[in-house]
Amino acid sequence: QVQLQESGPGLVKPSATLSLTCSVSGGSINTYYWSWIRQSPGKGLEWIGYIYYTGSTNYNPSLKSRVTISVDTSKNQFSLELRSVTAADTAVYFCAREAQQWVRSWFDPWGQGILVTVSS
Amino acid sequence: EIVLTQSPATLSLSPGERATLSCGASQSISSSYLAWYQQKPGLAPRLLIYDVSNRATGIPDRFSGSGSGTYFTLTISRLELEDFAVYYCQQYGSSPLFGGGTKVEI
């Protein structure tokens, strides 16, 4: 079955850019919507944004000015860039696929998550 | 912009008891686009329910979802030890959104 794996630095300096990649195995990135979701320590889940395999995107308005999500179908992976980070961006970052092809749907499966700490 | 409010924030129950978790939306959620997830410490959320009332693959039938419009409920008929966790509702569609979560504790 499809598995997702986040990768990237676990420590990012304030004002720098957080960059993460989600590698998809066991299935194709085509025909699905792919999202980044984060969870600050001890807090709830926050959707960051999604990308469709065609490259179309939609972002959470609260983060839109700082976020770029891109897809590389040849590598079966998609990526997150979050610019000008502060301590408030410290969180576990999850990648997830929407369950149904072609249409918007619930998140399943999820990656295991990666903790990113913003600190000098 | 839709806001999802989950209540209560914490539910203290014993194994074998019934748990009823609520998710209220500030605007009607169209097309039954509501899901429920369970999350345990250190793990990713696990899908329980989609389209308001459909159990995901492998989810025991003690979990059930109901509701429409602006009010939704997740019911766990008889709590087992592995059910003590945090539960999130989520509306999907153009801009996915999660509720704040309900912690079910022993």
mmCIF file with all atom_site columns, N, CA and C in Angstrom, chain A residues 48-108:
data_model
loop_
_atom_site.group_PDB
_atom_site.id
_atom_site.type_symbol
_atom_site.label_atom_id
_atom_site.label_alt_id
_atom_site.label_comp_id
_atom_site.label_asym_id
_atom_site.label_entity_id
_atom_site.label_seq_id
_atom_site.pdbx_PDB_ins_code
_atom_site.Cartn_x
_atom_site.Cartn_y
_atom_site.Cartn_z
_atom_site.occupancy
_atom_site.B_iso_or_equiv
_atom_site.pdbx_formal_charge
_atom_site.auth_seq_id
_atom_site.auth_comp_id
_atom_site.auth_asym_id
_atom_site.auth_atom_id
_atom_site.pdbx_PDB_model_num
ATOM 1   N N  . ILE A 1 48  ? -1.662  23.067 6.159   1.00 0.00 ? 48  ILE A N  1
ATOM 2   C CA . ILE A 1 48  ? -0.794  24.088 5.577   1.00 0.00 ? 48  ILE A CA 1
ATOM 3   C C  . ILE A 1 48  ? -1.166  24.379 4.132   1.00 0.00 ? 48  ILE A C  1
ATOM 4   N N  . GLY A 1 49  ? -1.387  23.316 3.370   1.00 0.00 ? 49  GLY A N  1
ATOM 5   C CA . GLY A 1 49  ? -1.703  23.502 1.965   1.00 0.00 ? 49  GLY A CA 1
ATOM 6   C C  . GLY A 1 49  ? -1.684  22.188 1.223   1.00 0.00 ? 49  GLY A C  1
ATOM 7   N N  . TYR A 1 50  ? -2.217  22.220 -0.005  1.00 0.00 ? 50  TYR A N  1
ATOM 8   C CA . TYR A 1 50  ? -2.193  21.003 -0.826  1.00 0.00 ? 50  TYR A CA 1
ATOM 9   C C  . TYR A 1 50  ? -1.698  21.321 -2.225  1.00 0.00 ? 50  TYR A C  1
ATOM 10  N N  . ILE A 1 51  ? -1.278  20.271 -2.889  1.00 0.00 ? 51  ILE A N  1
ATOM 11  C CA . ILE A 1 51  ? -0.936  20.347 -4.293  1.00 0.00 ? 51  ILE A CA 1
ATOM 12  C C  . ILE A 1 51  ? -1.573  19.164 -5.004  1.00 0.00 ? 51  ILE A C  1
ATOM 13  N N  . TYR A 1 52  ? -2.086  19.411 -6.178  1.00 0.00 ? 52  TYR A N  1
ATOM 14  C CA . TYR A 1 52  ? -2.589  18.352 -7.044  1.00 0.00 ? 52  TYR A CA 1
ATOM 15  C C  . TYR A 1 52  ? -1.426  17.917 -7.917  1.00 0.00 ? 52  TYR A C  1
ATOM 16  N N  . TYR A 1 53  ? -1.472  16.715 -8.448  1.00 0.00 ? 53  TYR A N  1
ATOM 17  C CA . TYR A 1 53  ? -0.333  16.213 -9.213  1.00 0.00 ? 53  TYR A CA 1
ATOM 18  C C  . TYR A 1 53  ? -0.040  17.062 -10.452 1.00 0.00 ? 53  TYR A C  1
ATOM 19  N N  . THR A 1 54  ? -1.040  17.809 -10.877 1.00 0.00 ? 54  THR A N  1
ATOM 20  C CA . THR A 1 54  ? -0.847  18.697 -12.030 1.00 0.00 ? 54  THR A CA 1
ATOM 21  C C  . THR A 1 54  ? -0.042  19.940 -11.666 1.00 0.00 ? 54  THR A C  1
ATOM 22  N N  . GLY A 1 55  ? 0.086   20.187 -10.361 1.00 0.00 ? 55  GLY A N  1
ATOM 23  C CA . GLY A 1 55  ? 0.815   21.357 -9.894  1.00 0.00 ? 55  GLY A CA 1
ATOM 24  C C  . GLY A 1 55  ? -0.059  22.455 -9.320  1.00 0.00 ? 55  GLY A C  1
ATOM 25  N N  . SER A 1 56  ? -1.360  22.328 -9.425  1.00 0.00 ? 56  SER A N  1
ATOM 26  C CA . SER A 1 56  ? -2.228  23.355 -8.844  1.00 0.00 ? 56  SER A CA 1
ATOM 27  C C  . SER A 1 56  ? -2.199  23.261 -7.315  1.00 0.00 ? 56  SER A C  1
ATOM 28  N N  . THR A 1 57  ? -2.268  24.406 -6.670  1.00 0.00 ? 57  THR A N  1
ATOM 29  C CA . THR A 1 57  ? -2.097  24.469 -5.219  1.00 0.00 ? 57  THR A CA 1
ATOM 30  C C  . THR A 1 57  ? -3.199  25.281 -4.560  1.00 0.00 ? 57  THR A C  1
ATOM 31  N N  . ASN A 1 58  ? -3.329  25.067 -3.236  1.00 0.00 ? 58  ASN A N  1
ATOM 32  C CA . ASN A 1 58  ? -4.183  25.898 -2.404  1.00 0.00 ? 58  ASN A CA 1
ATOM 33  C C  . ASN A 1 58  ? -3.555  25.911 -1.024  1.00 0.00 ? 58  ASN A C  1
ATOM 34  N N  . TYR A 1 59  ? -3.473  27.097 -0.425  1.00 0.00 ? 59  TYR A N  1
ATOM 35  C CA . TYR A 1 59  ? -2.782  27.240 0.837   1.00 0.00 ? 59  TYR A CA 1
ATOM 36  C C  . TYR A 1 59  ? -3.709  27.785 1.912   1.00 0.00 ? 59  TYR A C  1
ATOM 37  N N  . ASN A 1 60  ? -3.384  27.461 3.163   1.00 0.00 ? 60  ASN A N  1
ATOM 38  C CA . ASN A 1 60  ? -4.060  28.052 4.304   1.00 0.00 ? 60  ASN A CA 1
ATOM 39  C C  . ASN A 1 60  ? -3.816  29.564 4.259   1.00 0.00 ? 60  ASN A C  1
ATOM 40  N N  . PRO A 1 61  ? -4.878  30.360 4.299   1.00 0.00 ? 61  PRO A N  1
ATOM 41  C CA . PRO A 1 61  ? -4.697  31.822 4.215   1.00 0.00 ? 61  PRO A CA 1
ATOM 42  C C  . PRO A 1 61  ? -3.736  32.374 5.268   1.00 0.00 ? 61  PRO A C  1
ATOM 43  N N  . SER A 1 62  ? -3.689  31.734 6.431   1.00 0.00 ? 62  SER A N  1
ATOM 44  C CA . SER A 1 62  ? -2.835  32.245 7.505   1.00 0.00 ? 62  SER A CA 1
ATOM 45  C C  . SER A 1 62  ? -1.353  32.046 7.213   1.00 0.00 ? 62  SER A C  1
ATOM 46  N N  . LEU A 1 63  ? -1.022  31.186 6.261   1.00 0.00 ? 63  LEU A N  1
ATOM 47  C CA . LEU A 1 63  ? 0.372   30.888 5.935   1.00 0.00 ? 63  LEU A CA 1
ATOM 48  C C  . LEU A 1 63  ? 0.718   31.192 4.484   1.00 0.00 ? 63  LEU A C  1
ATOM 49  N N  . LYS A 1 64  ? -0.276  31.572 3.724   1.00 0.00 ? 64  LYS A N  1
ATOM 50  C CA . LYS A 1 64  ? -0.138  31.668 2.263   1.00 0.00 ? 64  LYS A CA 1
ATOM 51  C C  . LYS A 1 64  ? 1.040   32.508 1.808   1.00 0.00 ? 64  LYS A C  1
ATOM 52  N N  . SER A 1 65  ? 1.313   33.594 2.509   1.00 0.00 ? 65  SER A N  1
ATOM 53  C CA . SER A 1 65  ? 2.377   34.505 2.076   1.00 0.00 ? 65  SER A CA 1
ATOM 54  C C  . SER A 1 65  ? 3.770   33.909 2.252   1.00 0.00 ? 65  SER A C  1
ATOM 55  N N  . ARG A 1 66  ? 3.882   32.821 3.010   1.00 0.00 ? 66  ARG A N  1
ATOM 56  C CA . ARG A 1 66  ? 5.198   32.260 3.298   1.00 0.00 ? 66  ARG A CA 1
ATOM 57  C C  . ARG A 1 66  ? 5.396   30.848 2.758   1.00 0.00 ? 66  ARG A C  1
ATOM 58  N N  . VAL A 1 67  ? 4.374   30.268 2.143   1.00 0.00 ? 67  VAL A N  1
ATOM 59  C CA . VAL A 1 67  ? 4.404   28.845 1.782   1.00 0.00 ? 67  VAL A CA 1
ATOM 60  C C  . VAL A 1 67  ? 4.465   28.635 0.267   1.00 0.00 ? 67  VAL A C  1
ATOM 61  N N  . THR A 1 68  ? 5.274   27.653 -0.119  1.00 0.00 ? 68  THR A N  1
ATOM 62  C CA . THR A 1 68  ? 5.233   27.134 -1.471  1.00 0.00 ? 68  THR A CA 1
ATOM 63  C C  . THR A 1 68  ? 5.275   25.613 -1.395  1.00 0.00 ? 68  THR A C  1
ATOM 64  N N  . ILE A 1 69  ? 4.341   24.961 -2.069  1.00 0.00 ? 69  ILE A N  1
ATOM 65  C CA . ILE A 1 69  ? 4.342   23.503 -2.191  1.00 0.00 ? 69  ILE A CA 1
ATOM 66  C C  . ILE A 1 69  ? 4.545   23.172 -3.666  1.00 0.00 ? 69  ILE A C  1
ATOM 67  N N  . SER A 1 70  ? 5.442   22.253 -3.926  1.00 0.00 ? 70  SER A N  1
ATOM 68  C CA . SER A 1 70  ? 5.743   21.857 -5.297  1.00 0.00 ? 70  SER A CA 1
ATOM 69  C C  . SER A 1 70  ? 5.716   20.342 -5.407  1.00 0.00 ? 70  SER A C  1
ATOM 70  N N  . VAL A 1 71  ? 5.604   19.853 -6.637  1.00 0.00 ? 71  VAL A N  1
ATOM 71  C CA . VAL A 1 71  ? 5.547   18.409 -6.873  1.00 0.00 ? 71  VAL A CA 1
ATOM 72  C C  . VAL A 1 71  ? 6.541   18.030 -7.948  1.00 0.00 ? 71  VAL A C  1
ATOM 73  N N  . ASP A 1 72  ? 7.154   16.870 -7.786  1.00 0.00 ? 72  ASP A N  1
ATOM 74  C CA . ASP A 1 72  ? 8.039   16.300 -8.799  1.00 0.00 ? 72  ASP A CA 1
ATOM 75  C C  . ASP A 1 72  ? 7.513   14.905 -9.101  1.00 0.00 ? 72  ASP A C  1
ATOM 76  N N  . THR A 1 73  ? 6.728   14.810 -10.162 1.00 0.00 ? 73  THR A N  1
ATOM 77  C CA . THR A 1 73  ? 6.096   13.528 -10.473 1.00 0.00 ? 73  THR A CA 1
ATOM 78  C C  . THR A 1 73  ? 7.132   12.488 -10.916 1.00 0.00 ? 73  THR A C  1
ATOM 79  N N  . SER A 1 74  ? 8.226   12.937 -11.475 1.00 0.00 ? 74  SER A N  1
ATOM 80  C CA . SER A 1 74  ? 9.254   11.981 -11.936 1.00 0.00 ? 74  SER A CA 1
ATOM 81  C C  . SER A 1 74  ? 9.935   11.293 -10.757 1.00 0.00 ? 74  SER A C  1
ATOM 82  N N  . LYS A 1 75  ? 9.970   11.979 -9.624  1.00 0.00 ? 75  LYS A N  1
ATOM 83  C CA . LYS A 1 75  ? 10.572  11.409 -8.417  1.00 0.00 ? 75  LYS A CA 1
ATOM 84  C C  . LYS A 1 75  ? 9.520   10.880 -7.441  1.00 0.00 ? 75  LYS A C  1
ATOM 85  N N  . ASN A 1 76  ? 8.268   11.053 -7.794  1.00 0.00 ? 76  ASN A N  1
ATOM 86  C CA . ASN A 1 76  ? 7.161   10.629 -6.924  1.00 0.00 ? 76  ASN A CA 1
ATOM 87  C C  . ASN A 1 76  ? 7.265   11.263 -5.531  1.00 0.00 ? 76  ASN A C  1
ATOM 88  N N  . GLN A 1 77  ? 7.481   12.580 -5.543  1.00 0.00 ? 77  GLN A N  1
ATOM 89  C CA . GLN A 1 77  ? 7.588   13.278 -4.272  1.00 0.00 ? 77  GLN A CA 1
ATOM 90  C C  . GLN A 1 77  ? 7.061   14.699 -4.380  1.00 0.00 ? 77  GLN A C  1
ATOM 91  N N  . PHE A 1 78  ? 6.727   15.270 -3.262  1.00 0.00 ? 78  PHE A N  1
ATOM 92  C CA . PHE A 1 78  ? 6.332   16.667 -3.229  1.00 0.00 ? 78  PHE A CA 1
ATOM 93  C C  . PHE A 1 78  ? 7.012   17.334 -2.049  1.00 0.00 ? 78  PHE A C  1
ATOM 94  N N  . SER A 1 79  ? 7.069   18.655 -2.106  1.00 0.00 ? 79  SER A N  1
ATOM 95  C CA . SER A 1 79  ? 7.896   19.386 -1.153  1.00 0.00 ? 79  SER A CA 1
ATOM 96  C C  . SER A 1 79  ? 7.181   20.597 -0.581  1.00 0.00 ? 79  SER A C  1
ATOM 97  N N  . LEU A 1 80  ? 7.683   21.012 0.578   1.00 0.00 ? 80  LEU A N  1
ATOM 98  C CA . LEU A 1 80  ? 7.174   22.183 1.286   1.00 0.00 ? 80  LEU A CA 1
ATOM 99  C C  . LEU A 1 80  ? 8.313   23.153 1.509   1.00 0.00 ? 80  LEU A C  1
ATOM 100 N N  . GLU A 1 81  ? 8.076   24.420 1.240   1.00 0.00 ? 81  GLU A N  1
ATOM 101 C CA . GLU A 1 81  ? 8.976   25.497 1.651   1.00 0.00 ? 81  GLU A CA 1
ATOM 102 C C  . GLU A 1 81  ? 8.166   26.486 2.486   1.00 0.00 ? 81  GLU A C  1
ATOM 103 N N  . LEU A 1 82  ? 8.684   26.784 3.659   1.00 0.00 ? 82  LEU A N  1
ATOM 104 C CA . LEU A 1 82  ? 8.079   27.780 4.539   1.00 0.00 ? 82  LEU A CA 1
ATOM 105 C C  . LEU A 1 82  ? 9.150   28.810 4.860   1.00 0.00 ? 82  LEU A C  1
ATOM 106 N N  . ARG A 1 83  ? 8.927   30.019 4.418   1.00 0.00 ? 83  ARG A N  1
ATOM 107 C CA . ARG A 1 83  ? 9.940   31.073 4.513   1.00 0.00 ? 83  ARG A CA 1
ATOM 108 C C  . ARG A 1 83  ? 9.819   31.870 5.808   1.00 0.00 ? 83  ARG A C  1
ATOM 109 N N  . SER A 1 84  ? 10.887  32.526 6.156   1.00 0.00 ? 84  SER A N  1
ATOM 110 C CA . SER A 1 84  ? 10.913  33.468 7.295   1.00 0.00 ? 84  SER A CA 1
ATOM 111 C C  . SER A 1 84  ? 10.349  32.841 8.560   1.00 0.00 ? 84  SER A C  1
ATOM 112 N N  . VAL A 1 85  ? 10.869  31.697 8.926   1.00 0.00 ? 85  VAL A N  1
ATOM 113 C CA . VAL A 1 85  ? 10.316  30.958 10.065  1.00 0.00 ? 85  VAL A CA 1
ATOM 114 C C  . VAL A 1 85  ? 10.675  31.629 11.393  1.00 0.00 ? 85  VAL A C  1
ATOM 115 N N  . THR A 1 86  ? 9.786   31.400 12.356  1.00 0.00 ? 86  THR A N  1
ATOM 116 C CA . THR A 1 86  ? 10.014  31.836 13.738  1.00 0.00 ? 86  THR A CA 1
ATOM 117 C C  . THR A 1 86  ? 9.783   30.631 14.652  1.00 0.00 ? 86  THR A C  1
ATOM 118 N N  . ALA A 1 87  ? 9.970   30.851 15.936  1.00 0.00 ? 87  ALA A N  1
ATOM 119 C CA . ALA A 1 87  ? 9.763   29.767 16.895  1.00 0.00 ? 87  ALA A CA 1
ATOM 120 C C  . ALA A 1 87  ? 8.346   29.212 16.815  1.00 0.00 ? 87  ALA A C  1
ATOM 121 N N  . ALA A 1 88  ? 7.398   30.037 16.403  1.00 0.00 ? 88  ALA A N  1
ATOM 122 C CA . ALA A 1 88  ? 6.006   29.590 16.288  1.00 0.00 ? 88  ALA A CA 1
ATOM 123 C C  . ALA A 1 88  ? 5.809   28.534 15.204  1.00 0.00 ? 88  ALA A C  1
ATOM 124 N N  . ASP A 1 89  ? 6.806   28.379 14.346  1.00 0.00 ? 89  ASP A N  1
ATOM 125 C CA . ASP A 1 89  ? 6.735   27.360 13.285  1.00 0.00 ? 89  ASP A CA 1
ATOM 126 C C  . ASP A 1 89  ? 7.317   26.023 13.738  1.00 0.00 ? 89  ASP A C  1
ATOM 127 N N  . THR A 1 90  ? 7.799   25.954 14.962  1.00 0.00 ? 90  THR A N  1
ATOM 128 C CA . THR A 1 90  ? 8.257   24.678 15.513  1.00 0.00 ? 90  THR A CA 1
ATOM 129 C C  . THR A 1 90  ? 7.071   23.735 15.623  1.00 0.00 ? 90  THR A C  1
ATOM 130 N N  . ALA A 1 91  ? 7.196   22.576 15.004  1.00 0.00 ? 91  ALA A N  1
ATOM 131 C CA . ALA A 1 91  ? 6.057   21.660 14.942  1.00 0.00 ? 91  ALA A CA 1
ATOM 132 C C  . ALA A 1 91  ? 6.501   20.320 14.375  1.00 0.00 ? 91  ALA A C  1
ATOM 133 N N  . VAL A 1 92  ? 5.635   19.340 14.513  1.00 0.00 ? 92  VAL A N  1
ATOM 134 C CA . VAL A 1 92  ? 5.750   18.112 13.730  1.00 0.00 ? 92  VAL A CA 1
ATOM 135 C C  . VAL A 1 92  ? 5.020   18.364 12.419  1.00 0.00 ? 92  VAL A C  1
ATOM 136 N N  . TYR A 1 93  ? 5.710   18.121 11.329  1.00 0.00 ? 93  TYR A N  1
ATOM 137 C CA . TYR A 1 93  ? 5.142   18.325 10.008  1.00 0.00 ? 93  TYR A CA 1
ATOM 138 C C  . TYR A 1 93  ? 4.803   16.962 9.400   1.00 0.00 ? 93  TYR A C  1
ATOM 139 N N  . PHE A 1 94  ? 3.547   16.812 9.014   1.00 0.00 ? 94  PHE A N  1
ATOM 140 C CA . PHE A 1 94  ? 3.074   15.583 8.382   1.00 0.00 ? 94  PHE A CA 1
ATOM 141 C C  . PHE A 1 94  ? 2.790   15.840 6.904   1.00 0.00 ? 94  PHE A C  1
ATOM 142 N N  . CYS A 1 95  ? 3.089   14.849 6.081   1.00 0.00 ? 95  CYS A N  1
ATOM 143 C CA . CYS A 1 95  ? 2.536   14.865 4.737   1.00 0.00 ? 95  CYS A CA 1
ATOM 144 C C  . CYS A 1 95  ? 1.425   13.822 4.686   1.00 0.00 ? 95  CYS A C  1
ATOM 145 N N  . ALA A 1 96  ? 0.455   14.064 3.825   1.00 0.00 ? 96  ALA A N  1
ATOM 146 C CA . ALA A 1 96  ? -0.697  13.167 3.746   1.00 0.00 ? 96  ALA A CA 1
ATOM 147 C C  . ALA A 1 96  ? -1.279  13.201 2.342   1.00 0.00 ? 96  ALA A C  1
ATOM 148 N N  . ARG A 1 97  ? -1.899  12.107 1.977   1.00 0.00 ? 97  ARG A N  1
ATOM 149 C CA . ARG A 1 97  ? -2.600  12.030 0.707   1.00 0.00 ? 97  ARG A CA 1
ATOM 150 C C  . ARG A 1 97  ? -4.094  12.048 0.951   1.00 0.00 ? 97  ARG A C  1
ATOM 151 N N  . GLU A 1 98  ? -4.812  12.706 0.056   1.00 0.00 ? 98  GLU A N  1
ATOM 152 C CA . GLU A 1 98  ? -6.266  12.584 0.121   1.00 0.00 ? 98  GLU A CA 1
ATOM 153 C C  . GLU A 1 98  ? -6.628  11.244 -0.498  1.00 0.00 ? 98  GLU A C  1
ATOM 154 N N  . ALA A 1 99  ? -7.609  10.599 0.094   1.00 0.00 ? 99  ALA A N  1
ATOM 155 C CA . ALA A 1 99  ? -7.830  9.176  -0.150  1.00 0.00 ? 99  ALA A CA 1
ATOM 156 C C  . ALA A 1 99  ? -8.354  8.848  -1.542  1.00 0.00 ? 99  ALA A C  1
ATOM 157 N N  . GLN A 1 100 ? -9.087  9.778  -2.159  1.00 0.00 ? 100 GLN A N  1
ATOM 158 C CA . GLN A 1 100 ? -9.759  9.436  -3.415  1.00 0.00 ? 100 GLN A CA 1
ATOM 159 C C  . GLN A 1 100 ? -9.092  10.117 -4.602  1.00 0.00 ? 100 GLN A C  1
ATOM 160 N N  . GLN A 1 101 ? -9.032  9.430  -5.682  1.00 0.00 ? 101 GLN A N  1
ATOM 161 C CA . GLN A 1 101 ? -8.487  9.989  -6.902  1.00 0.00 ? 101 GLN A CA 1
ATOM 162 C C  . GLN A 1 101 ? -9.420  11.054 -7.459  1.00 0.00 ? 101 GLN A C  1
ATOM 163 N N  . TRP A 1 102 ? -8.800  12.072 -8.052  1.00 0.00 ? 102 TRP A N  1
ATOM 164 C CA . TRP A 1 102 ? -9.494  13.090 -8.821  1.00 0.00 ? 102 TRP A CA 1
ATOM 165 C C  . TRP A 1 102 ? -10.300 14.092 -8.012  1.00 0.00 ? 102 TRP A C  1
ATOM 166 N N  . VAL A 1 103 ? -10.835 13.712 -6.862  1.00 0.00 ? 103 VAL A N  1
ATOM 167 C CA . VAL A 1 103 ? -11.721 14.606 -6.128  1.00 0.00 ? 103 VAL A CA 1
ATOM 168 C C  . VAL A 1 103 ? -11.186 14.830 -4.715  1.00 0.00 ? 103 VAL A C  1
ATOM 169 N N  . ARG A 1 104 ? -11.665 15.899 -4.081  1.00 0.00 ? 104 ARG A N  1
ATOM 170 C CA . ARG A 1 104 ? -11.232 16.211 -2.725  1.00 0.00 ? 104 ARG A CA 1
ATOM 171 C C  . ARG A 1 104 ? -11.832 15.213 -1.749  1.00 0.00 ? 104 ARG A C  1
ATOM 172 N N  . SER A 1 105 ? -11.035 14.823 -0.771  1.00 0.00 ? 105 SER A N  1
ATOM 173 C CA . SER A 1 105 ? -11.522 13.823 0.190   1.00 0.00 ? 105 SER A CA 1
ATOM 174 C C  . SER A 1 105 ? -10.671 13.887 1.458   1.00 0.00 ? 105 SER A C  1
ATOM 175 N N  . TRP A 1 106 ? -10.918 12.940 2.324   1.00 0.00 ? 106 TRP A N  1
ATOM 176 C CA . TRP A 1 106 ? -10.262 12.873 3.619   1.00 0.00 ? 106 TRP A CA 1
ATOM 177 C C  . TRP A 1 106 ? -8.802  12.445 3.465   1.00 0.00 ? 106 TRP A C  1
ATOM 178 N N  . PHE A 1 107 ? -8.029  12.635 4.558   1.00 0.00 ? 107 PHE A N  1
ATOM 179 C CA . PHE A 1 107 ? -6.606  12.316 4.522   1.00 0.00 ? 107 PHE A CA 1
ATOM 180 C C  . PHE A 1 107 ? -6.349  10.865 4.934   1.00 0.00 ? 107 PHE A C  1
ATOM 181 N N  . ASP A 1 108 ? -5.791  10.125 4.025   1.00 0.00 ? 108 ASP A N  1
ATOM 182 C CA . ASP A 1 108 ? -5.404  8.747  4.304   1.00 0.00 ? 108 ASP A CA 1
ATOM 183 C C  . ASP A 1 108 ? -4.697  8.196  3.088   1.00 0.00 ? 108 ASP A C  1
#
